[in-house]
Amino acid sequence: MLRKKEITALTINAVLVKMLFEFPRTVILNSGNSAWMQIIYNMLIVLLIFFVTAKFYEKKKNIIEVADELGGKGLRIAVGIVMFVILSVNFLSVIRLFPETVKIVLLKDTPINMIVFLFAAAAAFGAYMGINSIARIHCIFLPIANIILILFIILLAPYYKVENIMPFFGEGAKKLFVNGFETVSLFADIILLNILLPYAQTLNDVKKSGYKSILISGGLSVIIMLAYCMLYPYPVSENFIFPVYQMTRMVHLSSFFSRFEAIIQFVWSLLLLLYASVYVYVLSYIFQITFSLKYIKPVIVPVVIICYSLSLIPSSLVQTVSIEELISKIVFPLVFIIPLIAGIMGRYKKNKEN
């Protein structure tokens, strides 16, 4: 069983990992240097969605188990496949960037296939250790990572310019509050709370972990985004592919230690490996309960092969077939809609039986 702090740590890391890579640039491209406000807006939306969804759950059963109760084997398999695809897409949106980042920043002469292979092997090993082991490591390492992150933000204080976040609404209120709705995908990993429901000690633990993880991860994301916006004026801020890495290069503690980015690279590498281990395990778990398999470990290797093979698809091909637009407009909304529908249907069935 997972304790409340372990569930919270898993979810915080799942959200925070996106802020360490390309996501800040995505928000900047939409809202300019009011991107930090867009993160606050997204966080409030997700808190409302989670509040409404949580009201309909009275049993410690995830979406797939609820589907089995409502429609039997057929509906269970259908929902399980949909959830597997949605989570795979969400997972791939992150792991596609990591090997490229490592190659650009750390291992310039290493073939990308080798980096992907080592990353996949590490994720598979983590998944084999089980969700309880992964969660305990999260509880140990995440506080350390957050302290380093906050220290890093503080060290950048001499370079901040408040005027860089002006005008207040950036590219306009419409861009911020209408187009900005799509970036609730930052919190798409909240779906992990639903999938891991059977592992929790109580349903109340999951609900409390949900609110806490949204607030903490959202707060840290706002701090990162605000710091970046105060460092670089718009439109300069939209030119960097990996904003957080660009920020780390500005920190110089002394003439003997001017490569603070090395520490940040170590931190985000471990955070992403933990994130990948969680996702490999969760995807394997979904496959197991969807098709009523007895053991989960034989599923892990095929899941790893599928995910990391897809991560090698060239970016040019992804853009050509407009997969990114499909993900933002269809896949990510389902992450929030499906748990809500499952909860409503489960409550309706219970009321009808009563």
Tab-separated table of C-alpha atoms in Angstrom:
chain	number	residue	atom	x	y	z
A	1	MET	CA	0.000	0.000	0.000
A	2	LEU	CA	1.113	3.556	-0.747
A	3	ARG	CA	1.086	6.129	2.019
A	4	LYS	CA	-0.373	9.596	1.474
A	5	LYS	CA	3.015	11.334	1.256
A	6	GLU	CA	4.229	8.769	-1.276
A	7	ILE	CA	1.214	9.320	-3.546
A	8	THR	CA	1.720	13.079	-3.223
A	9	ALA	CA	5.412	12.831	-4.122
A	10	LEU	CA	4.689	10.686	-7.196
A	11	THR	CA	2.160	13.185	-8.519
A	12	ILE	CA	4.221	16.300	-7.798
A	13	ASN	CA	7.173	14.892	-9.712
A	14	ALA	CA	4.973	13.841	-12.646
A	15	VAL	CA	3.787	17.450	-13.077
A	16	LEU	CA	7.096	19.135	-12.275
A	17	VAL	CA	9.090	17.134	-14.841
A	18	LYS	CA	7.278	18.891	-17.699
A	19	MET	CA	8.389	22.293	-16.415
A	20	LEU	CA	12.038	21.260	-16.697
A	21	PHE	CA	11.889	20.812	-20.454
A	22	GLU	CA	9.930	22.439	-23.285
A	23	PHE	CA	6.657	23.251	-21.510
A	24	PRO	CA	7.656	26.777	-20.337
A	25	ARG	CA	8.324	27.742	-23.960
A	26	THR	CA	4.901	26.397	-24.981
A	27	VAL	CA	3.223	28.704	-22.469
A	28	ILE	CA	5.420	31.659	-23.446
A	29	LEU	CA	4.475	31.258	-27.117
A	30	ASN	CA	0.816	31.621	-26.173
A	31	SER	CA	0.816	34.313	-23.478
A	32	GLY	CA	4.156	36.071	-23.758
A	33	ASN	CA	5.645	37.037	-20.403
A	34	SER	CA	2.288	36.693	-18.635
A	35	ALA	CA	2.877	32.927	-18.884
A	36	TRP	CA	3.173	32.689	-15.085
A	37	MET	CA	-0.438	33.933	-14.847
A	38	GLN	CA	-1.488	31.249	-17.317
A	39	ILE	CA	-0.062	28.561	-15.014
A	40	ILE	CA	-2.091	30.000	-12.101
A	41	TYR	CA	-5.199	29.990	-14.317
A	42	ASN	CA	-4.573	26.355	-15.318
A	43	MET	CA	-3.990	25.340	-11.697
A	44	LEU	CA	-7.327	26.847	-10.600
A	45	ILE	CA	-9.151	25.035	-13.427
A	46	VAL	CA	-7.609	21.692	-12.465
A	47	LEU	CA	-8.408	22.229	-8.784
A	48	LEU	CA	-12.057	22.799	-9.728
A	49	ILE	CA	-12.148	19.722	-11.988
A	50	PHE	CA	-10.525	17.567	-9.303
A	51	PHE	CA	-12.942	18.874	-6.646
A	52	VAL	CA	-15.986	17.993	-8.779
A	53	THR	CA	-14.594	14.594	-9.835
A	54	ALA	CA	-13.649	13.605	-6.272
A	55	LYS	CA	-17.234	14.205	-5.116
A	56	PHE	CA	-18.473	11.269	-7.220
A	57	TYR	CA	-15.989	8.672	-5.940
A	58	GLU	CA	-16.958	6.699	-2.856
A	59	LYS	CA	-15.051	3.456	-3.530
A	60	LYS	CA	-11.323	2.778	-3.835
A	61	LYS	CA	-11.635	1.656	-7.456
A	62	ASN	CA	-9.975	3.152	-10.515
A	63	ILE	CA	-11.551	3.945	-13.891
A	64	ILE	CA	-11.023	0.479	-15.345
A	65	GLU	CA	-12.517	-1.277	-12.317
A	66	VAL	CA	-15.512	1.082	-12.392
A	67	ALA	CA	-15.948	0.311	-16.111
A	68	ASP	CA	-15.937	-3.411	-15.303
A	69	GLU	CA	-18.713	-2.897	-12.738
A	70	LEU	CA	-20.796	-0.828	-15.136
A	71	GLY	CA	-20.445	-2.782	-18.380
A	72	GLY	CA	-18.548	-5.992	-17.729
A	73	LYS	CA	-15.566	-7.321	-19.648
A	74	GLY	CA	-16.283	-5.485	-22.906
A	75	LEU	CA	-16.423	-2.017	-21.365
A	76	ARG	CA	-13.406	-2.811	-19.152
A	77	ILE	CA	-11.254	-3.694	-22.164
A	78	ALA	CA	-12.449	-0.663	-24.140
A	79	VAL	CA	-11.738	1.779	-21.306
A	80	GLY	CA	-8.430	0.055	-20.520
A	81	ILE	CA	-7.219	0.402	-24.111
A	82	VAL	CA	-8.268	4.066	-24.222
A	83	MET	CA	-6.455	4.783	-20.959
A	84	PHE	CA	-3.351	2.929	-22.168
A	85	VAL	CA	-3.255	5.040	-25.348
A	86	ILE	CA	-3.870	8.330	-23.505
A	87	LEU	CA	-1.184	7.705	-20.903
A	88	SER	CA	1.253	6.457	-23.555
A	89	VAL	CA	0.800	9.694	-25.505
A	90	ASN	CA	1.285	11.767	-22.353
A	91	PHE	CA	4.407	9.765	-21.497
A	92	LEU	CA	5.845	10.074	-24.998
A	93	SER	CA	5.405	13.861	-25.005
A	94	VAL	CA	8.044	13.996	-22.237
A	95	ILE	CA	10.456	11.158	-23.021
A	96	ARG	CA	10.896	12.300	-26.631
A	97	LEU	CA	12.686	15.404	-25.325
A	98	PHE	CA	14.981	13.858	-22.737
A	99	PRO	CA	17.405	11.970	-25.057
A	100	GLU	CA	17.673	15.048	-27.271
A	101	THR	CA	18.416	17.232	-24.241
A	102	VAL	CA	21.083	14.847	-22.942
A	103	LYS	CA	22.721	14.708	-26.361
A	104	ILE	CA	22.757	18.492	-26.750
A	105	VAL	CA	23.898	19.312	-23.227
A	106	LEU	CA	25.945	16.370	-21.929
A	107	LEU	CA	26.770	13.629	-24.459
A	108	LYS	CA	27.239	15.396	-27.774
A	109	ASP	CA	29.150	12.536	-29.407
A	110	THR	CA	26.884	9.731	-28.163
A	111	PRO	CA	24.354	8.239	-30.635
A	112	ILE	CA	20.763	9.064	-29.711
A	113	ASN	CA	19.818	5.385	-29.944
A	114	MET	CA	22.331	4.525	-27.214
A	115	ILE	CA	20.918	7.213	-24.910
A	116	VAL	CA	17.382	5.932	-25.500
A	117	PHE	CA	18.474	2.339	-24.820
A	118	LEU	CA	20.124	3.226	-21.494
A	119	PHE	CA	17.155	5.358	-20.482
A	120	ALA	CA	14.722	2.541	-21.336
A	121	ALA	CA	16.796	-0.008	-19.411
A	122	ALA	CA	16.843	2.221	-16.317
A	123	ALA	CA	13.058	2.790	-16.522
A	124	ALA	CA	12.412	-0.947	-16.908
A	125	PHE	CA	14.633	-1.723	-13.910
A	126	GLY	CA	12.759	0.843	-11.818
A	127	ALA	CA	9.396	-0.620	-12.838
A	128	TYR	CA	10.600	-4.124	-11.923
A	129	MET	CA	11.331	-2.884	-8.391
A	130	GLY	CA	7.632	-2.132	-7.983
A	131	ILE	CA	5.558	0.967	-7.316
A	132	ASN	CA	6.228	0.900	-3.567
A	133	SER	CA	9.997	1.096	-4.065
A	134	ILE	CA	9.641	3.860	-6.650
A	135	ALA	CA	7.373	5.825	-4.304
A	136	ARG	CA	9.837	5.570	-1.400
A	137	ILE	CA	12.663	6.886	-3.578
A	138	HIS	CA	10.391	9.781	-4.597
A	139	CYS	CA	9.888	10.645	-0.923
A	140	ILE	CA	13.650	10.702	-0.340
A	141	PHE	CA	14.834	12.510	-3.461
A	142	LEU	CA	11.988	14.953	-4.239
A	143	PRO	CA	12.551	17.187	-1.156
A	144	ILE	CA	16.265	17.381	-2.027
A	145	ALA	CA	15.440	18.271	-5.631
A	146	ASN	CA	12.997	20.981	-4.513
A	147	ILE	CA	15.584	22.528	-2.175
A	148	ILE	CA	18.121	22.651	-5.031
A	149	LEU	CA	15.484	24.160	-7.327
A	150	ILE	CA	14.545	26.882	-4.818
A	151	LEU	CA	18.239	27.630	-4.180
A	152	PHE	CA	18.732	27.945	-7.923
A	153	ILE	CA	15.825	30.435	-8.169
A	154	ILE	CA	17.273	32.474	-5.286
A	155	LEU	CA	20.739	32.603	-6.875
A	156	LEU	CA	19.198	34.184	-9.957
A	157	ALA	CA	17.719	37.075	-7.926
A	158	PRO	CA	20.368	39.662	-8.984
A	159	TYR	CA	19.318	39.218	-12.624
A	160	TYR	CA	15.561	39.666	-12.165
A	161	LYS	CA	13.843	42.677	-13.765
A	162	VAL	CA	10.197	43.148	-12.811
A	163	GLU	CA	9.554	45.298	-15.881
A	164	ASN	CA	10.135	42.220	-18.070
A	165	ILE	CA	6.735	40.788	-17.075
A	166	MET	CA	4.939	43.851	-18.447
A	167	PRO	CA	2.405	44.328	-20.017
A	168	PHE	CA	0.491	42.487	-17.323
A	169	PHE	CA	-1.709	40.449	-19.682
A	170	GLY	CA	1.079	39.768	-22.157
A	171	GLU	CA	-0.408	38.891	-25.546
A	172	GLY	CA	-3.915	39.792	-24.376
A	173	ALA	CA	-6.685	38.458	-22.140
A	174	LYS	CA	-8.113	36.273	-24.918
A	175	LYS	CA	-4.802	34.490	-25.444
A	176	LEU	CA	-4.422	34.041	-21.698
A	177	PHE	CA	-7.909	32.851	-20.726
A	178	VAL	CA	-9.196	31.230	-23.944
A	179	ASN	CA	-6.195	29.763	-25.757
A	180	GLY	CA	-4.485	29.255	-22.408
A	181	PHE	CA	-7.072	26.622	-21.467
A	182	GLU	CA	-5.188	24.047	-23.570
A	183	THR	CA	-2.142	24.122	-21.290
A	184	VAL	CA	-4.044	22.420	-18.463
A	185	SER	CA	-2.162	19.488	-20.004
A	186	LEU	CA	0.599	20.427	-17.546
A	187	PHE	CA	-1.548	18.727	-14.890
A	188	ALA	CA	-2.599	15.776	-17.061
A	189	ASP	CA	-0.578	13.414	-14.858
A	190	ILE	CA	-3.142	13.871	-12.087
A	191	ILE	CA	-4.800	10.879	-13.802
A	192	LEU	CA	-2.168	8.737	-12.047
A	193	LEU	CA	-4.093	9.291	-8.804
A	194	ASN	CA	-7.100	7.535	-10.280
A	195	ILE	CA	-5.153	4.622	-11.751
A	196	LEU	CA	-3.271	4.020	-8.494
A	197	LEU	CA	-6.402	4.198	-6.324
A	198	PRO	CA	-6.281	0.454	-5.422
A	199	TYR	CA	-2.748	0.937	-4.052
A	200	ALA	CA	-3.792	3.690	-1.625
A	201	GLN	CA	-4.611	3.014	2.015
A	202	THR	CA	-7.842	5.038	1.904
A	203	LEU	CA	-9.829	7.009	-0.663
A	204	ASN	CA	-9.497	10.073	1.551
A	205	ASP	CA	-5.695	9.842	1.286
A	206	VAL	CA	-5.926	10.081	-2.492
A	207	LYS	CA	-8.226	13.098	-2.361
A	208	LYS	CA	-5.931	14.944	0.057
A	209	SER	CA	-2.879	13.989	-2.008
A	210	GLY	CA	-4.605	15.320	-5.117
A	211	TYR	CA	-5.196	18.797	-3.689
A	212	LYS	CA	-1.744	18.936	-2.132
A	213	SER	CA	0.100	17.798	-5.267
A	214	ILE	CA	-1.800	20.241	-7.524
A	215	LEU	CA	-1.032	23.162	-5.210
A	216	ILE	CA	2.643	22.287	-4.644
A	217	SER	CA	3.492	21.379	-8.240
A	218	GLY	CA	1.454	24.326	-9.515
A	219	GLY	CA	3.166	26.688	-7.075
A	220	LEU	CA	6.643	25.515	-8.087
A	221	SER	CA	5.674	25.824	-11.767
A	222	VAL	CA	4.518	29.409	-11.222
A	223	ILE	CA	7.818	30.249	-9.471
A	224	ILE	CA	9.869	28.753	-12.324
A	225	MET	CA	7.780	30.544	-14.937
A	226	LEU	CA	7.842	33.891	-13.112
A	227	ALA	CA	11.625	33.683	-12.667
A	228	TYR	CA	12.112	32.963	-16.369
A	229	CYS	CA	9.819	35.823	-17.405
A	230	MET	CA	11.719	38.277	-15.168
A	231	LEU	CA	15.050	37.151	-16.614
A	232	TYR	CA	14.217	37.525	-20.311
A	233	PRO	CA	11.951	40.121	-21.913
A	234	TYR	CA	9.424	39.018	-24.512
A	235	PRO	CA	9.955	38.080	-27.382
A	236	VAL	CA	13.525	37.052	-26.421
A	237	SER	CA	12.013	34.588	-23.929
A	238	GLU	CA	10.384	32.544	-26.683
A	239	ASN	CA	13.654	31.796	-28.466
A	240	PHE	CA	15.092	29.215	-26.061
A	241	ILE	CA	14.068	25.589	-26.612
A	242	PHE	CA	14.879	24.516	-23.022
A	243	PRO	CA	14.185	27.571	-20.833
A	244	VAL	CA	15.201	26.034	-17.499
A	245	TYR	CA	18.577	24.959	-18.886
A	246	GLN	CA	19.085	28.465	-20.235
A	247	MET	CA	18.386	29.859	-16.750
A	248	THR	CA	20.934	27.549	-15.119
A	249	ARG	CA	23.701	28.882	-17.344
A	250	MET	CA	23.326	32.321	-15.747
A	251	VAL	CA	24.312	31.141	-12.254
A	252	HIS	CA	27.946	31.707	-11.243
A	253	LEU	CA	28.772	30.991	-7.610
A	254	SER	CA	32.500	31.680	-7.902
A	255	SER	CA	35.415	31.374	-10.285
A	256	PHE	CA	35.846	27.786	-9.052
A	257	PHE	CA	32.229	26.769	-9.537
A	258	SER	CA	30.500	28.385	-12.468
A	259	ARG	CA	28.702	25.349	-13.898
A	260	PHE	CA	25.593	25.208	-11.721
A	261	GLU	CA	23.742	23.651	-14.647
A	262	ALA	CA	25.628	20.413	-13.988
A	263	ILE	CA	23.745	20.022	-10.699
A	264	ILE	CA	20.406	20.851	-12.318
A	265	GLN	CA	21.086	18.351	-15.113
A	266	PHE	CA	21.783	15.653	-12.528
A	267	VAL	CA	18.573	16.531	-10.663
A	268	TRP	CA	16.313	16.579	-13.694
A	269	SER	CA	17.835	13.354	-15.023
A	270	LEU	CA	16.976	11.517	-11.800
A	271	LEU	CA	13.516	13.095	-11.643
A	272	LEU	CA	12.797	11.976	-15.197
A	273	LEU	CA	14.076	8.449	-14.571
A	274	LEU	CA	11.719	8.223	-11.582
A	275	TYR	CA	8.905	9.618	-13.748
A	276	ALA	CA	9.638	7.067	-16.488
A	277	SER	CA	9.699	4.192	-13.978
A	278	VAL	CA	6.288	5.228	-12.634
A	279	TYR	CA	4.799	5.437	-16.115
A	280	VAL	CA	6.211	2.106	-17.263
A	281	TYR	CA	4.770	0.469	-14.147
A	282	VAL	CA	1.381	2.200	-14.504
A	283	LEU	CA	1.074	1.312	-18.200
A	284	SER	CA	1.955	-2.298	-17.381
A	285	TYR	CA	-0.598	-2.281	-14.552
A	286	ILE	CA	-3.307	-0.964	-16.890
A	287	PHE	CA	-2.519	-3.730	-19.374
A	288	GLN	CA	-2.603	-6.321	-16.600
A	289	ILE	CA	-6.005	-5.411	-15.145
A	290	THR	CA	-7.543	-4.705	-18.560
A	291	PHE	CA	-6.850	-8.227	-19.790
A	292	SER	CA	-7.053	-9.916	-16.350
A	293	LEU	CA	-3.434	-11.098	-16.339
A	294	LYS	CA	-2.083	-12.777	-13.215
A	295	TYR	CA	1.366	-11.132	-13.139
A	296	ILE	CA	2.576	-7.658	-14.037
A	297	LYS	CA	6.335	-8.176	-14.510
A	298	PRO	CA	6.133	-10.088	-17.839
A	299	VAL	CA	4.297	-7.070	-19.287
A	300	ILE	CA	6.986	-4.510	-18.398
A	301	VAL	CA	9.508	-5.304	-21.165
A	302	PRO	CA	6.927	-5.199	-24.025
A	303	VAL	CA	5.591	-1.877	-22.683
A	304	VAL	CA	9.111	-0.428	-22.570
A	305	ILE	CA	9.833	-1.589	-26.126
A	306	ILE	CA	6.596	-0.048	-27.440
A	307	CYS	CA	7.057	3.312	-25.696
A	308	TYR	CA	10.712	3.816	-26.490
A	309	SER	CA	10.314	2.672	-30.089
A	310	LEU	CA	7.632	5.316	-30.581
A	311	SER	CA	9.874	7.929	-28.948
A	312	LEU	CA	12.336	7.511	-31.847
A	313	ILE	CA	9.805	8.676	-34.448
A	314	PRO	CA	11.338	11.790	-36.109
A	315	SER	CA	9.890	15.125	-34.959
A	316	SER	CA	9.389	16.131	-38.597
A	317	LEU	CA	6.986	13.218	-39.107
A	318	VAL	CA	5.061	14.074	-35.934
A	319	GLN	CA	4.595	17.654	-37.109
A	320	THR	CA	3.658	16.564	-40.641
A	321	VAL	CA	0.693	14.471	-39.505
A	322	SER	CA	-0.341	17.114	-36.883
A	323	ILE	CA	-0.085	14.692	-33.985
A	324	GLU	CA	0.772	17.497	-31.561
A	325	GLU	CA	-2.452	19.354	-32.412
A	326	LEU	CA	-4.431	16.113	-32.031
A	327	ILE	CA	-2.894	15.570	-28.595
A	328	SER	CA	-3.627	19.069	-27.305
A	329	LYS	CA	-7.241	19.195	-28.559
A	330	ILE	CA	-8.441	15.606	-28.033
A	331	VAL	CA	-6.158	13.422	-25.917
A	332	PHE	CA	-5.446	15.702	-22.953
A	333	PRO	CA	-9.088	16.759	-22.367
A	334	LEU	CA	-9.989	13.054	-22.069
A	335	VAL	CA	-7.609	12.767	-19.104
A	336	PHE	CA	-9.981	14.949	-17.107
A	337	ILE	CA	-13.283	13.951	-18.740
A	338	ILE	CA	-13.087	10.140	-18.446
A	339	PRO	CA	-12.588	10.005	-14.631
A	340	LEU	CA	-15.471	12.448	-14.197
A	341	ILE	CA	-17.798	10.393	-16.425
A	342	ALA	CA	-16.775	7.165	-14.654
A	343	GLY	CA	-17.480	8.744	-11.269
A	344	ILE	CA	-20.885	10.070	-12.359
A	345	MET	CA	-21.911	6.719	-13.860
A	346	GLY	CA	-20.742	4.844	-10.754
A	347	ARG	CA	-22.785	7.162	-8.502
A	348	TYR	CA	-25.819	6.831	-10.799
A	349	LYS	CA	-25.651	3.030	-10.648
A	350	LYS	CA	-25.405	3.072	-6.879
A	351	ASN	CA	-28.389	5.414	-6.535
A	352	LYS	CA	-30.392	3.271	-8.953
A	353	GLU	CA	-29.629	0.115	-6.956
A	354	ASN	CA	-30.644	1.828	-3.733
